[in-house]
Amino acid sequence: VIAIAAGFLLGRRSIGSRRPPAIHGSAHHRYLEGLKYLLNEQPDAAIDTLVSELEVSQETAEVYFALGALWRRKGEMDRAIRVHQSLLTNINLTLEQMQQAQLELALDYTHSGLLDRGEVLLQELAESARPAIQQAAGRELVLLYQEEQEWEKAIAAADELCGKSTAQDKSFWRNLQAHYYCELAER
């Protein structure tokens, strides 16, 4: 019992004397700089500073996807496009992450008014990506054609989606196609 008590006390004392590892060098400086921006209510500068130390890899790709989507929602399309283009130039990402980056870049293009660039990327993804990305690209393509009032292309894209969708989704896309046919008839 005495040996157990002595071991317990020595263990508690050694845990109390341990310090967390310190951050050294430029990483420490960038961390403090990012914290300063955050405290001064400059979240964009803080994000830029903190992410600059984060290298693009399979593990950090989701952070970059979220960051690009955040900038797209805020209307800072040039930053969102830069983030997603930098993801596409990284050779360490999986095929799924590359296709997701292409989809995000296509969304950036369409939201910034570069509809032709967005359309090309969405068409590529709708034809040759994995099924979940194909579905998302197809939906965005239909919405893009709807926005441009290109009813024939919207009907064809919705028809493609019907071939790949569940029964409930097919009903939605068929109803949308009926609307597009009505638009054509009105024209």
PDB file of C-alpha atoms in Angstrom, residues 62-176:
ATOM      1  CA  GLU A  62     -11.349  20.263 -45.936  1.00  0.00           C
ATOM      2  CA  VAL A  63     -10.092  23.430 -44.246  1.00  0.00           C
ATOM      3  CA  TYR A  64      -9.378  24.927 -47.647  1.00  0.00           C
ATOM      4  CA  PHE A  65     -12.799  23.853 -48.998  1.00  0.00           C
ATOM      5  CA  ALA A  66     -14.493  25.537 -46.045  1.00  0.00           C
ATOM      6  CA  LEU A  67     -12.335  28.631 -46.436  1.00  0.00           C
ATOM      7  CA  GLY A  68     -13.136  28.936 -50.147  1.00  0.00           C
ATOM      8  CA  ALA A  69     -16.859  28.477 -49.480  1.00  0.00           C
ATOM      9  CA  LEU A  70     -16.699  31.125 -46.757  1.00  0.00           C
ATOM     10  CA  TRP A  71     -15.110  33.636 -49.106  1.00  0.00           C
ATOM     11  CA  ARG A  72     -17.636  32.763 -51.839  1.00  0.00           C
ATOM     12  CA  ARG A  73     -20.522  33.434 -49.411  1.00  0.00           C
ATOM     13  CA  LYS A  74     -18.919  36.731 -48.440  1.00  0.00           C
ATOM     14  CA  GLY A  75     -18.654  37.710 -52.104  1.00  0.00           C
ATOM     15  CA  GLU A  76     -14.855  37.647 -52.237  1.00  0.00           C
ATOM     16  CA  MET A  77     -14.730  35.593 -55.393  1.00  0.00           C
ATOM     17  CA  ASP A  78     -11.082  36.258 -56.262  1.00  0.00           C
ATOM     18  CA  ARG A  79      -9.972  34.757 -52.945  1.00  0.00           C
ATOM     19  CA  ALA A  80     -12.283  31.767 -53.307  1.00  0.00           C
ATOM     20  CA  ILE A  81     -11.017  31.105 -56.833  1.00  0.00           C
ATOM     21  CA  ARG A  82      -7.390  31.364 -55.664  1.00  0.00           C
ATOM     22  CA  VAL A  83      -7.987  28.857 -52.851  1.00  0.00           C
ATOM     23  CA  HIS A  84      -9.659  26.303 -55.106  1.00  0.00           C
ATOM     24  CA  GLN A  85      -7.092  26.749 -57.893  1.00  0.00           C
ATOM     25  CA  SER A  86      -4.299  26.149 -55.383  1.00  0.00           C
ATOM     26  CA  LEU A  87      -6.016  22.914 -54.368  1.00  0.00           C
ATOM     27  CA  LEU A  88      -6.127  21.792 -58.004  1.00  0.00           C
ATOM     28  CA  THR A  89      -2.383  22.321 -58.418  1.00  0.00           C
ATOM     29  CA  ASN A  90      -1.584  20.044 -55.471  1.00  0.00           C
ATOM     30  CA  ILE A  91      -0.615  16.536 -56.556  1.00  0.00           C
ATOM     31  CA  ASN A  92      -1.030  15.034 -53.082  1.00  0.00           C
ATOM     32  CA  LEU A  93      -4.836  15.145 -53.066  1.00  0.00           C
ATOM     33  CA  THR A  94      -7.043  12.149 -53.756  1.00  0.00           C
ATOM     34  CA  LEU A  95      -9.131  11.936 -56.932  1.00  0.00           C
ATOM     35  CA  GLU A  96     -12.261  12.633 -54.874  1.00  0.00           C
ATOM     36  CA  GLN A  97     -10.704  15.787 -53.392  1.00  0.00           C
ATOM     37  CA  MET A  98      -9.566  16.952 -56.834  1.00  0.00           C
ATOM     38  CA  GLN A  99     -13.077  16.524 -58.206  1.00  0.00           C
ATOM     39  CA  GLN A 100     -14.513  18.363 -55.195  1.00  0.00           C
ATOM     40  CA  ALA A 101     -12.037  21.204 -55.818  1.00  0.00           C
ATOM     41  CA  GLN A 102     -13.137  21.347 -59.481  1.00  0.00           C
ATOM     42  CA  LEU A 103     -16.778  21.533 -58.390  1.00  0.00           C
ATOM     43  CA  GLU A 104     -16.019  24.304 -55.907  1.00  0.00           C
ATOM     44  CA  LEU A 105     -14.057  26.195 -58.570  1.00  0.00           C
ATOM     45  CA  ALA A 106     -16.978  25.862 -60.997  1.00  0.00           C
ATOM     46  CA  LEU A 107     -19.275  27.306 -58.326  1.00  0.00           C
ATOM     47  CA  ASP A 108     -16.829  30.164 -57.797  1.00  0.00           C
ATOM     48  CA  TYR A 109     -16.852  30.897 -61.512  1.00  0.00           C
ATOM     49  CA  THR A 110     -20.630  30.844 -61.822  1.00  0.00           C
ATOM     50  CA  HIS A 111     -21.110  33.033 -58.761  1.00  0.00           C
ATOM     51  CA  SER A 112     -18.593  35.552 -60.070  1.00  0.00           C
ATOM     52  CA  GLY A 113     -20.286  35.775 -63.470  1.00  0.00           C
ATOM     53  CA  LEU A 114     -17.777  33.675 -65.426  1.00  0.00           C
ATOM     54  CA  LEU A 115     -20.590  31.416 -66.600  1.00  0.00           C
ATOM     55  CA  ASP A 116     -18.760  29.920 -69.580  1.00  0.00           C
ATOM     56  CA  ARG A 117     -15.835  28.730 -67.424  1.00  0.00           C
ATOM     57  CA  GLY A 118     -18.214  27.343 -64.819  1.00  0.00           C
ATOM     58  CA  GLU A 119     -20.252  25.573 -67.494  1.00  0.00           C
ATOM     59  CA  VAL A 120     -17.182  23.847 -68.965  1.00  0.00           C
ATOM     60  CA  LEU A 121     -16.064  22.536 -65.561  1.00  0.00           C
ATOM     61  CA  LEU A 122     -19.579  21.422 -64.631  1.00  0.00           C
ATOM     62  CA  GLN A 123     -20.001  19.567 -67.929  1.00  0.00           C
ATOM     63  CA  GLU A 124     -16.698  17.719 -67.402  1.00  0.00           C
ATOM     64  CA  LEU A 125     -17.714  16.716 -63.889  1.00  0.00           C
ATOM     65  CA  ALA A 126     -21.236  15.699 -64.916  1.00  0.00           C
ATOM     66  CA  GLU A 127     -19.749  13.313 -67.469  1.00  0.00           C
ATOM     67  CA  SER A 128     -16.773  11.746 -65.752  1.00  0.00           C
ATOM     68  CA  ALA A 129     -16.714  12.313 -61.990  1.00  0.00           C
ATOM     69  CA  ARG A 130     -17.737   9.920 -59.251  1.00  0.00           C
ATOM     70  CA  PRO A 131     -21.539   9.637 -58.766  1.00  0.00           C
ATOM     71  CA  ALA A 132     -22.002  12.119 -55.906  1.00  0.00           C
ATOM     72  CA  ILE A 133     -19.996  14.786 -57.737  1.00  0.00           C
ATOM     73  CA  GLN A 134     -21.854  13.997 -60.977  1.00  0.00           C
ATOM     74  CA  GLN A 135     -25.159  14.633 -59.226  1.00  0.00           C
ATOM     75  CA  ALA A 136     -23.996  17.932 -57.726  1.00  0.00           C
ATOM     76  CA  ALA A 137     -22.479  19.099 -61.025  1.00  0.00           C
ATOM     77  CA  GLY A 138     -25.651  18.128 -62.893  1.00  0.00           C
ATOM     78  CA  ARG A 139     -27.827  20.095 -60.467  1.00  0.00           C
ATOM     79  CA  GLU A 140     -25.627  23.145 -60.784  1.00  0.00           C
ATOM     80  CA  LEU A 141     -25.642  22.804 -64.561  1.00  0.00           C
ATOM     81  CA  VAL A 142     -29.452  22.746 -64.666  1.00  0.00           C
ATOM     82  CA  LEU A 143     -29.581  25.832 -62.443  1.00  0.00           C
ATOM     83  CA  LEU A 144     -26.991  27.582 -64.614  1.00  0.00           C
ATOM     84  CA  TYR A 145     -28.986  26.904 -67.784  1.00  0.00           C
ATOM     85  CA  GLN A 146     -32.143  28.051 -66.023  1.00  0.00           C
ATOM     86  CA  GLU A 147     -30.449  31.303 -65.050  1.00  0.00           C
ATOM     87  CA  GLU A 148     -29.265  31.818 -68.627  1.00  0.00           C
ATOM     88  CA  GLN A 149     -32.733  30.859 -69.921  1.00  0.00           C
ATOM     89  CA  GLU A 150     -31.254  28.191 -72.175  1.00  0.00           C
ATOM     90  CA  TRP A 151     -34.281  25.937 -71.903  1.00  0.00           C
ATOM     91  CA  GLU A 152     -33.174  23.236 -74.356  1.00  0.00           C
ATOM     92  CA  LYS A 153     -29.898  22.727 -72.493  1.00  0.00           C
ATOM     93  CA  ALA A 154     -31.724  22.796 -69.149  1.00  0.00           C
ATOM     94  CA  ILE A 155     -34.119  20.084 -70.360  1.00  0.00           C
ATOM     95  CA  ALA A 156     -31.222  17.915 -71.568  1.00  0.00           C
ATOM     96  CA  ALA A 157     -29.293  18.370 -68.313  1.00  0.00           C
ATOM     97  CA  ALA A 158     -32.394  17.583 -66.230  1.00  0.00           C
ATOM     98  CA  ASP A 159     -32.954  14.488 -68.382  1.00  0.00           C
ATOM     99  CA  GLU A 160     -29.397  13.358 -67.586  1.00  0.00           C
ATOM    100  CA  LEU A 161     -30.119  13.803 -63.898  1.00  0.00           C
ATOM    101  CA  CYS A 162     -33.313  11.751 -64.186  1.00  0.00           C
ATOM    102  CA  GLY A 163     -31.258   8.833 -65.446  1.00  0.00           C
ATOM    103  CA  LYS A 164     -29.035   8.967 -62.361  1.00  0.00           C
ATOM    104  CA  SER A 165     -31.578   9.913 -59.679  1.00  0.00           C
ATOM    105  CA  THR A 166     -33.869   8.155 -57.237  1.00  0.00           C
ATOM    106  CA  ALA A 167     -37.636   7.986 -57.869  1.00  0.00           C
ATOM    107  CA  GLN A 168     -38.348  11.024 -55.686  1.00  0.00           C
ATOM    108  CA  ASP A 169     -35.661  13.085 -57.399  1.00  0.00           C
ATOM    109  CA  LYS A 170     -36.890  11.998 -60.837  1.00  0.00           C
ATOM    110  CA  SER A 171     -40.284  13.468 -60.038  1.00  0.00           C
ATOM    111  CA  PHE A 172     -38.679  16.787 -59.128  1.00  0.00           C
ATOM    112  CA  TRP A 173     -36.579  16.920 -62.300  1.00  0.00           C
ATOM    113  CA  ARG A 174     -39.535  15.894 -64.510  1.00  0.00           C
ATOM    114  CA  ASN A 175     -41.639  18.694 -63.011  1.00  0.00           C
ATOM    115  CA  LEU A 176     -38.822  21.132 -63.658  1.00  0.00           C
TER     116      LEU A 176
END
